[in-house]
mmCIF file of C-alpha atoms in Angstrom:
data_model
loop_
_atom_site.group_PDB
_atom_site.id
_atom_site.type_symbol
_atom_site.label_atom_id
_atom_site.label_comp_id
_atom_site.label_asym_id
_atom_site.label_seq_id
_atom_site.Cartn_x
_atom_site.Cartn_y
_atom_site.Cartn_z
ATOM 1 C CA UNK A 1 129.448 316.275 -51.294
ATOM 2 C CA UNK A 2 132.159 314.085 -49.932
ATOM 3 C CA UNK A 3 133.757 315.184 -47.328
ATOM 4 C CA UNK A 4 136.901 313.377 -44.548
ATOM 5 C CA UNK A 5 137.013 314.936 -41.341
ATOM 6 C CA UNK A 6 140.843 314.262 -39.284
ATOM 7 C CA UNK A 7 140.314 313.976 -35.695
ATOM 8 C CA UNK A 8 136.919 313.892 -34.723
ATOM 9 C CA UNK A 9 137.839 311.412 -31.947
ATOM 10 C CA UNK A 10 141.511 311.929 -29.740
ATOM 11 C CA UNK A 11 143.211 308.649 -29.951
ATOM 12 C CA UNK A 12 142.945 308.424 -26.119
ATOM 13 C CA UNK A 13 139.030 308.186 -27.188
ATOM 14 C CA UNK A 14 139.629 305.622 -29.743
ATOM 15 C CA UNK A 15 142.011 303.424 -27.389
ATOM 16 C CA UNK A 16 138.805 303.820 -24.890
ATOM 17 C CA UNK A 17 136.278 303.139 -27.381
ATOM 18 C CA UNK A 18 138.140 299.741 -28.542
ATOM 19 C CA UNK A 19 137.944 298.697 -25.035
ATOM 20 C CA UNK A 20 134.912 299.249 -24.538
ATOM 21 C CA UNK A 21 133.587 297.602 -27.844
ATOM 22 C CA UNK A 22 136.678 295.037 -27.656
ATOM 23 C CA UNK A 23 134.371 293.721 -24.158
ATOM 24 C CA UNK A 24 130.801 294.017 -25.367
ATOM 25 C CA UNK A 25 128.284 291.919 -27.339
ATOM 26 C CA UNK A 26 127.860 291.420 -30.731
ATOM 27 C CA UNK A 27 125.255 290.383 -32.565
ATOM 28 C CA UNK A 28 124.065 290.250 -36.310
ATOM 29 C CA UNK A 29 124.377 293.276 -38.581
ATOM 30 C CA UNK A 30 121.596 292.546 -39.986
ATOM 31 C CA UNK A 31 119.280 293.552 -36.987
ATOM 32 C CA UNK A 32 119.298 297.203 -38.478
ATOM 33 C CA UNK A 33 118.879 296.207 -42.255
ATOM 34 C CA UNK A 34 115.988 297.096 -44.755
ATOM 35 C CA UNK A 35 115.127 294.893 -47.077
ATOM 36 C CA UNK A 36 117.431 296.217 -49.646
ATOM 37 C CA UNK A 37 120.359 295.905 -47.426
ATOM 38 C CA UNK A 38 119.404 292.470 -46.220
ATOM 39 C CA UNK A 39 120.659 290.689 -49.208
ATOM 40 C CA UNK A 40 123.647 292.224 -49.571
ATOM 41 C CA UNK A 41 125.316 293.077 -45.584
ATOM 42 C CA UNK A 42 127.608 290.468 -43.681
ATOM 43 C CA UNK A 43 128.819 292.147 -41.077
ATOM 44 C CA UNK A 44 128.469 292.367 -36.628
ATOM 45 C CA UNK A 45 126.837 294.900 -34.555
ATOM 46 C CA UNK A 46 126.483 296.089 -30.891
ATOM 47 C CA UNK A 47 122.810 296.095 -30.217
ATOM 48 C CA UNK A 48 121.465 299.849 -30.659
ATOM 49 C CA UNK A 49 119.944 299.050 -26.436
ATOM 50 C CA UNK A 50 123.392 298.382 -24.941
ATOM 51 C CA UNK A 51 124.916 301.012 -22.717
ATOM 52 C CA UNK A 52 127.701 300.619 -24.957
ATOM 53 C CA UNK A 53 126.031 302.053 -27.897
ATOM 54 C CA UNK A 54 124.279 304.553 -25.610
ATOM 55 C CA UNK A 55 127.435 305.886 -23.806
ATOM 56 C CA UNK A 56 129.708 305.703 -26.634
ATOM 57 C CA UNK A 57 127.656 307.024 -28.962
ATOM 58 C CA UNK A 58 126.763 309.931 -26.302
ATOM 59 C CA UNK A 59 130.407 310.992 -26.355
ATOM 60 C CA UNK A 60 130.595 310.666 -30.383
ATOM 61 C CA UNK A 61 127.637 313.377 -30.547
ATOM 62 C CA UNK A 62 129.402 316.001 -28.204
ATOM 63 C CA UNK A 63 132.495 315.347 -30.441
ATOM 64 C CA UNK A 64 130.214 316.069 -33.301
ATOM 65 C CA UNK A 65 129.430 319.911 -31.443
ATOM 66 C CA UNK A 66 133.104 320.730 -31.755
ATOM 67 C CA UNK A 67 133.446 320.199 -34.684
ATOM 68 C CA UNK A 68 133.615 323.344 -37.048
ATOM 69 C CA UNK A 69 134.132 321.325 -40.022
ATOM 70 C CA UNK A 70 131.451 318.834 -39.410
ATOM 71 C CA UNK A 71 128.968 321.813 -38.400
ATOM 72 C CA UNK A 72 129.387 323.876 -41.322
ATOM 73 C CA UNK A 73 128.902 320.606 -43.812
ATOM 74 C CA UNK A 74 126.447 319.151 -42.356
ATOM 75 C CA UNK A 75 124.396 321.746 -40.855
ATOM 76 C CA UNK A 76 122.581 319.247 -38.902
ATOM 77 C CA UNK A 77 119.147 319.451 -37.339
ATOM 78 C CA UNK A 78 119.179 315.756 -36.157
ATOM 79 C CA UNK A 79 121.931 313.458 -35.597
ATOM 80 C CA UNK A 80 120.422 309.342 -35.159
ATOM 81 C CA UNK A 81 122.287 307.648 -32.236
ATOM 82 C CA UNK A 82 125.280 306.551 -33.330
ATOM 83 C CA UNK A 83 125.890 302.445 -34.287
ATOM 84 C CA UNK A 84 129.147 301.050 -34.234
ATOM 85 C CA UNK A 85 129.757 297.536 -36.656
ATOM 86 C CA UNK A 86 132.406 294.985 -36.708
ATOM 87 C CA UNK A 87 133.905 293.329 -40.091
ATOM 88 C CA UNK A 88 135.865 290.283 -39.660
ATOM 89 C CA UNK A 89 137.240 288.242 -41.979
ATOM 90 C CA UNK A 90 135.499 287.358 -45.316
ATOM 91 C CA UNK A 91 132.778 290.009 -43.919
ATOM 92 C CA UNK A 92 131.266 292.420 -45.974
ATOM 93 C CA UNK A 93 128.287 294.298 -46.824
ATOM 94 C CA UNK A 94 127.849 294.449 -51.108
ATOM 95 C CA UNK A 95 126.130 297.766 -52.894
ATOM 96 C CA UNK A 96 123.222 299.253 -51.636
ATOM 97 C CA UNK A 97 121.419 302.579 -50.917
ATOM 98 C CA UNK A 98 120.732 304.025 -47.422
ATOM 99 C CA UNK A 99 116.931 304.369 -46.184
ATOM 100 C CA UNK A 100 115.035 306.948 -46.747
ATOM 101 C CA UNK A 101 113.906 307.584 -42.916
ATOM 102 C CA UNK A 102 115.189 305.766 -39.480
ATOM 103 C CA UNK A 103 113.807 304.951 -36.737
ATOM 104 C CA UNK A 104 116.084 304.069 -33.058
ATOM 105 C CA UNK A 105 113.818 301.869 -31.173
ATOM 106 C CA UNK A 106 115.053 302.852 -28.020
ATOM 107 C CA UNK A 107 115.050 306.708 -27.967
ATOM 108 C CA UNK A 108 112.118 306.783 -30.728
ATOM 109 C CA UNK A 109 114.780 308.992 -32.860
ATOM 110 C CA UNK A 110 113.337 309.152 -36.602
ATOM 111 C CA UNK A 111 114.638 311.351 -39.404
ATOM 112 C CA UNK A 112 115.089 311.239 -43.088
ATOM 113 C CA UNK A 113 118.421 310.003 -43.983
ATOM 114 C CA UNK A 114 120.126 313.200 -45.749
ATOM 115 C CA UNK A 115 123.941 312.571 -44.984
ATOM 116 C CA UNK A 116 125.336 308.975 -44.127
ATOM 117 C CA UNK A 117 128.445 309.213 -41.538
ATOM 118 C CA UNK A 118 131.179 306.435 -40.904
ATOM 119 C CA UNK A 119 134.002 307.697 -38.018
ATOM 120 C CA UNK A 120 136.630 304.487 -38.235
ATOM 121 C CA UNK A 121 137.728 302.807 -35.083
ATOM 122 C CA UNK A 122 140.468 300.692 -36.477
ATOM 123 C CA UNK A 123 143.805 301.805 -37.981
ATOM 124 C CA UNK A 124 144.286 300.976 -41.664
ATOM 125 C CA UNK A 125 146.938 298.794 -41.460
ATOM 126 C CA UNK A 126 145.080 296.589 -38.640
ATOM 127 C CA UNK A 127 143.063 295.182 -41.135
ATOM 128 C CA UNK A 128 142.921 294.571 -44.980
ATOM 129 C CA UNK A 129 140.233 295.370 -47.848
ATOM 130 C CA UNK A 130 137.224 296.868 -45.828
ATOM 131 C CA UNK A 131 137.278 300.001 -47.938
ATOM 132 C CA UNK A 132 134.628 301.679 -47.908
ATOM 133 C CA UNK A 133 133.480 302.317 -51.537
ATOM 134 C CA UNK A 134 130.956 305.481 -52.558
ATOM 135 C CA UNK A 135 129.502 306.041 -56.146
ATOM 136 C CA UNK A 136 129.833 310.026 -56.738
ATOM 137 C CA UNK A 137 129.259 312.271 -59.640
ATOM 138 C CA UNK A 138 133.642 311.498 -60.012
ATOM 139 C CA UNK A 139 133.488 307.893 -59.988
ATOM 140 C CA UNK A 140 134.029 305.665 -57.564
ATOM 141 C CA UNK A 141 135.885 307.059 -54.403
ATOM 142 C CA UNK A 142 137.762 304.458 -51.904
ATOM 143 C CA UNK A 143 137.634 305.611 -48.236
ATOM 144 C CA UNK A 144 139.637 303.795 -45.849
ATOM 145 C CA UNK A 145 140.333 306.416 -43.009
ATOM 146 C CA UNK A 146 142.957 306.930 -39.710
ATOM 147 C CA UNK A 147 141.289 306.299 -36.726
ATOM 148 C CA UNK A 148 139.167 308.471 -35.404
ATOM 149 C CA UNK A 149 138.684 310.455 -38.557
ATOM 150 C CA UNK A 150 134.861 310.606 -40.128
ATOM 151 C CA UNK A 151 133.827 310.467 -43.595
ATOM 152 C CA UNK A 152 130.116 312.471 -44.227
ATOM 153 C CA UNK A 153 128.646 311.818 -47.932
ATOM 154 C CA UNK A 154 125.135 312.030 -49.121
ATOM 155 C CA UNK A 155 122.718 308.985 -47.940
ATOM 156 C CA UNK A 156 121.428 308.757 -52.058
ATOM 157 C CA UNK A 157 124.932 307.721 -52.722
ATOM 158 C CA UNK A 158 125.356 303.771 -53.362
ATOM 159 C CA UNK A 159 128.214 302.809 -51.777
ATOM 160 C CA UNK A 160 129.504 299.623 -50.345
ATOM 161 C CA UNK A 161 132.137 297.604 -48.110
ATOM 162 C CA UNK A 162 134.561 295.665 -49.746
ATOM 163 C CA UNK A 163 135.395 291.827 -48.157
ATOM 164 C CA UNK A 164 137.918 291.745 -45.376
ATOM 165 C CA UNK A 165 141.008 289.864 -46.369
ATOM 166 C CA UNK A 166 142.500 290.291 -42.838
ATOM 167 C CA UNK A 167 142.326 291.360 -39.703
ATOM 168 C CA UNK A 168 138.831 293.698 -38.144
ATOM 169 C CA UNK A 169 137.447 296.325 -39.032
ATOM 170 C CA UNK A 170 135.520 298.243 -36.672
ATOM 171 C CA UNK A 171 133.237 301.325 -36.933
ATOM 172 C CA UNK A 172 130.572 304.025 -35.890
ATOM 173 C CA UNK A 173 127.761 304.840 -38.631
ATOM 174 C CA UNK A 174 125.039 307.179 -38.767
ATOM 175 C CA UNK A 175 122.721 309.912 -40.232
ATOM 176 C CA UNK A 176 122.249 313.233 -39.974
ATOM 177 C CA UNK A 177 119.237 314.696 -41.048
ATOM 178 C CA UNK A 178 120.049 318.084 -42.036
ATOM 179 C CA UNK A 179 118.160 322.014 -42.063
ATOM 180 C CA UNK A 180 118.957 322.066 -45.493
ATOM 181 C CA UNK A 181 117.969 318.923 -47.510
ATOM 182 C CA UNK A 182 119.723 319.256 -50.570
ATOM 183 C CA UNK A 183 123.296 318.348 -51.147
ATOM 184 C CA UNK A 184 124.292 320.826 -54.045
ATOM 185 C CA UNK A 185 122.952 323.766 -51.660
ATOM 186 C CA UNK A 186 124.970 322.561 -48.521
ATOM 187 C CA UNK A 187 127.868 321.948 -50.599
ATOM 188 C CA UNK A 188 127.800 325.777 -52.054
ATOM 189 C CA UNK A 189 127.002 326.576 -48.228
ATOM 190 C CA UNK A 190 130.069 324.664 -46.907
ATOM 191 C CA UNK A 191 132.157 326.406 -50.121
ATOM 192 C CA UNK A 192 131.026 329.961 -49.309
ATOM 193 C CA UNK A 193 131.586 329.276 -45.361
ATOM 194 C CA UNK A 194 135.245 328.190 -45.831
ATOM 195 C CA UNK A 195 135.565 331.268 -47.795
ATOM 196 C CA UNK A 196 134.776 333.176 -45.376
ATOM 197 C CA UNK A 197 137.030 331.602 -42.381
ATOM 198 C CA UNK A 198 139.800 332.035 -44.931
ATOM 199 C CA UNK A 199 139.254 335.556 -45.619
ATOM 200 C CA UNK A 200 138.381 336.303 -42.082
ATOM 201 C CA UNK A 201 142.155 335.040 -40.856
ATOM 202 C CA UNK A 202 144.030 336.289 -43.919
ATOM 203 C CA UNK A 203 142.199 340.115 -43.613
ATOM 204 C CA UNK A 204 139.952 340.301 -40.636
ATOM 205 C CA UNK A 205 139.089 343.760 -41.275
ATOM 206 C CA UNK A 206 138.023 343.351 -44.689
ATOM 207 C CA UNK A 207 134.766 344.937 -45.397
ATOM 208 C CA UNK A 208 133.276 341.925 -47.882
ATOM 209 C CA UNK A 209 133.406 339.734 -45.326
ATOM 210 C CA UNK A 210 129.966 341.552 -43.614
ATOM 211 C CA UNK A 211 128.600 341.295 -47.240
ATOM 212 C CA UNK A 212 129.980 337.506 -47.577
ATOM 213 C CA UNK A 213 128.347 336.418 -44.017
ATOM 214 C CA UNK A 214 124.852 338.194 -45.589
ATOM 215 C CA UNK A 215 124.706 336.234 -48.491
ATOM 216 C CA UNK A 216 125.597 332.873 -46.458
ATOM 217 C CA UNK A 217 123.120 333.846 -43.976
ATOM 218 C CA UNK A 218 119.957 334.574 -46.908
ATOM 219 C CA UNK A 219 121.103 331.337 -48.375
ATOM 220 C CA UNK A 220 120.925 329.440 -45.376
ATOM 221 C CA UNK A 221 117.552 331.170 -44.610
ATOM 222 C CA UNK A 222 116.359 330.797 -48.260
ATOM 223 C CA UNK A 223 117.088 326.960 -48.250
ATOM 224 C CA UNK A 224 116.416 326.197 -44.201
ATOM 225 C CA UNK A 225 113.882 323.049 -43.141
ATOM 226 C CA UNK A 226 113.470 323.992 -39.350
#
């Protein structure tokens, strides 16, 4: 499942976060690579030790809690630490596949990789190309979001970053491990769930709605990972 999410950061946040990031140190994306990725990713990163990272990516996470939408997709039992790149120009990062499993060096976070995350932190027009490219059952889908908006899509998926023809790009990514490890089940999860909210503020009295929130419930319980 693919899934944008407006607003997870205020643009006040995004303003701060630029500043923040705007004034720290970068270093070579390729600190966090695999081997795959190695080969194919041109691109800047704060180290994963800076305050910056830690801070920032502190106030990304408590976003992350209030957040219905991203809740109900993700239906996350781990979140990794949040990384934030940089793409100038003639930067890029060329088709590859996620990790399997993570590990932060500094918190001594691991999880398996179930749902990649990307929030952007630069406008769309600040920068050309940079779209964010992800191989799904449709096709290929282009992502190039508003800032402050997330995109969440399954870490199998190989996806890429196209070359920056102008301007920066800047960005958070992560993982999410989730309870429920398999994408067609939280997909008919999410489904059923915004049924439910629907129903629930068109007819809040109906009676399917208890009979609705039992069969999301067994589901969930049925397909769980605690």
């Amino acid at each position: 499942m693919l899934l944008e999410i407006p607003g997870v950061l205020t643009p006040e946040q995004v303003q701060r976060f630029r500043a923040r990031l705007d004034a720290a140190r970068w270093i070579d994306g390729n600190v966090t690579s695999g081997h795959q990725s190695a080969k194919a990713k041109y691109n800047e990163q704060i180290p994963e030790e800076s305050a910056e990272a830690r801070e920032l990516g502190d106030e990304i996470i408590e976003a992350l809690s209030r957040s219905q939408l991203f809740m109900s997709a993700a239906v996350p039992k781990q979140v990794f630490p949040p990384l934030f790149n940089r793409y100038k120009e003639g930067m890029t990062f060329g088709s590859h596949v996620d990790s399997a499993i993570r590990s932060h060096g500094p918190t001594r976070v691991r999880i398996r990789t179930d749902i990649s995350a990307t929030i952007f932190l630069a406008a769309p027009e600040e920068y050309d190309g940079g779209e964010l490219l992800i191989e799904d059952t449709y096709g290929v889908q282009k992502v190039k979001l508003a800032a402050g908006s997330m995109v969440l899509y399954p870490a199998t998926s190989l996806h890429r970053v196209e070359p920056i023809t102008r301007g920066t790009r800047i960005a958070s990514f992560f993982w999410i491990q989730s309870l429920v490890r398999e994408d067609a089940q939280r997909a008919l999860l999410f489904d059923l769930d915004m049924a439910i909210i629907r129903l629930t503020k068109a007819n809040p009295g109906d009676p399917a709605l208890v009979s609705l929130t039992g069969v999301y419930h067994n589901l969930l319980r049925m397909w769980t990972e605690v």
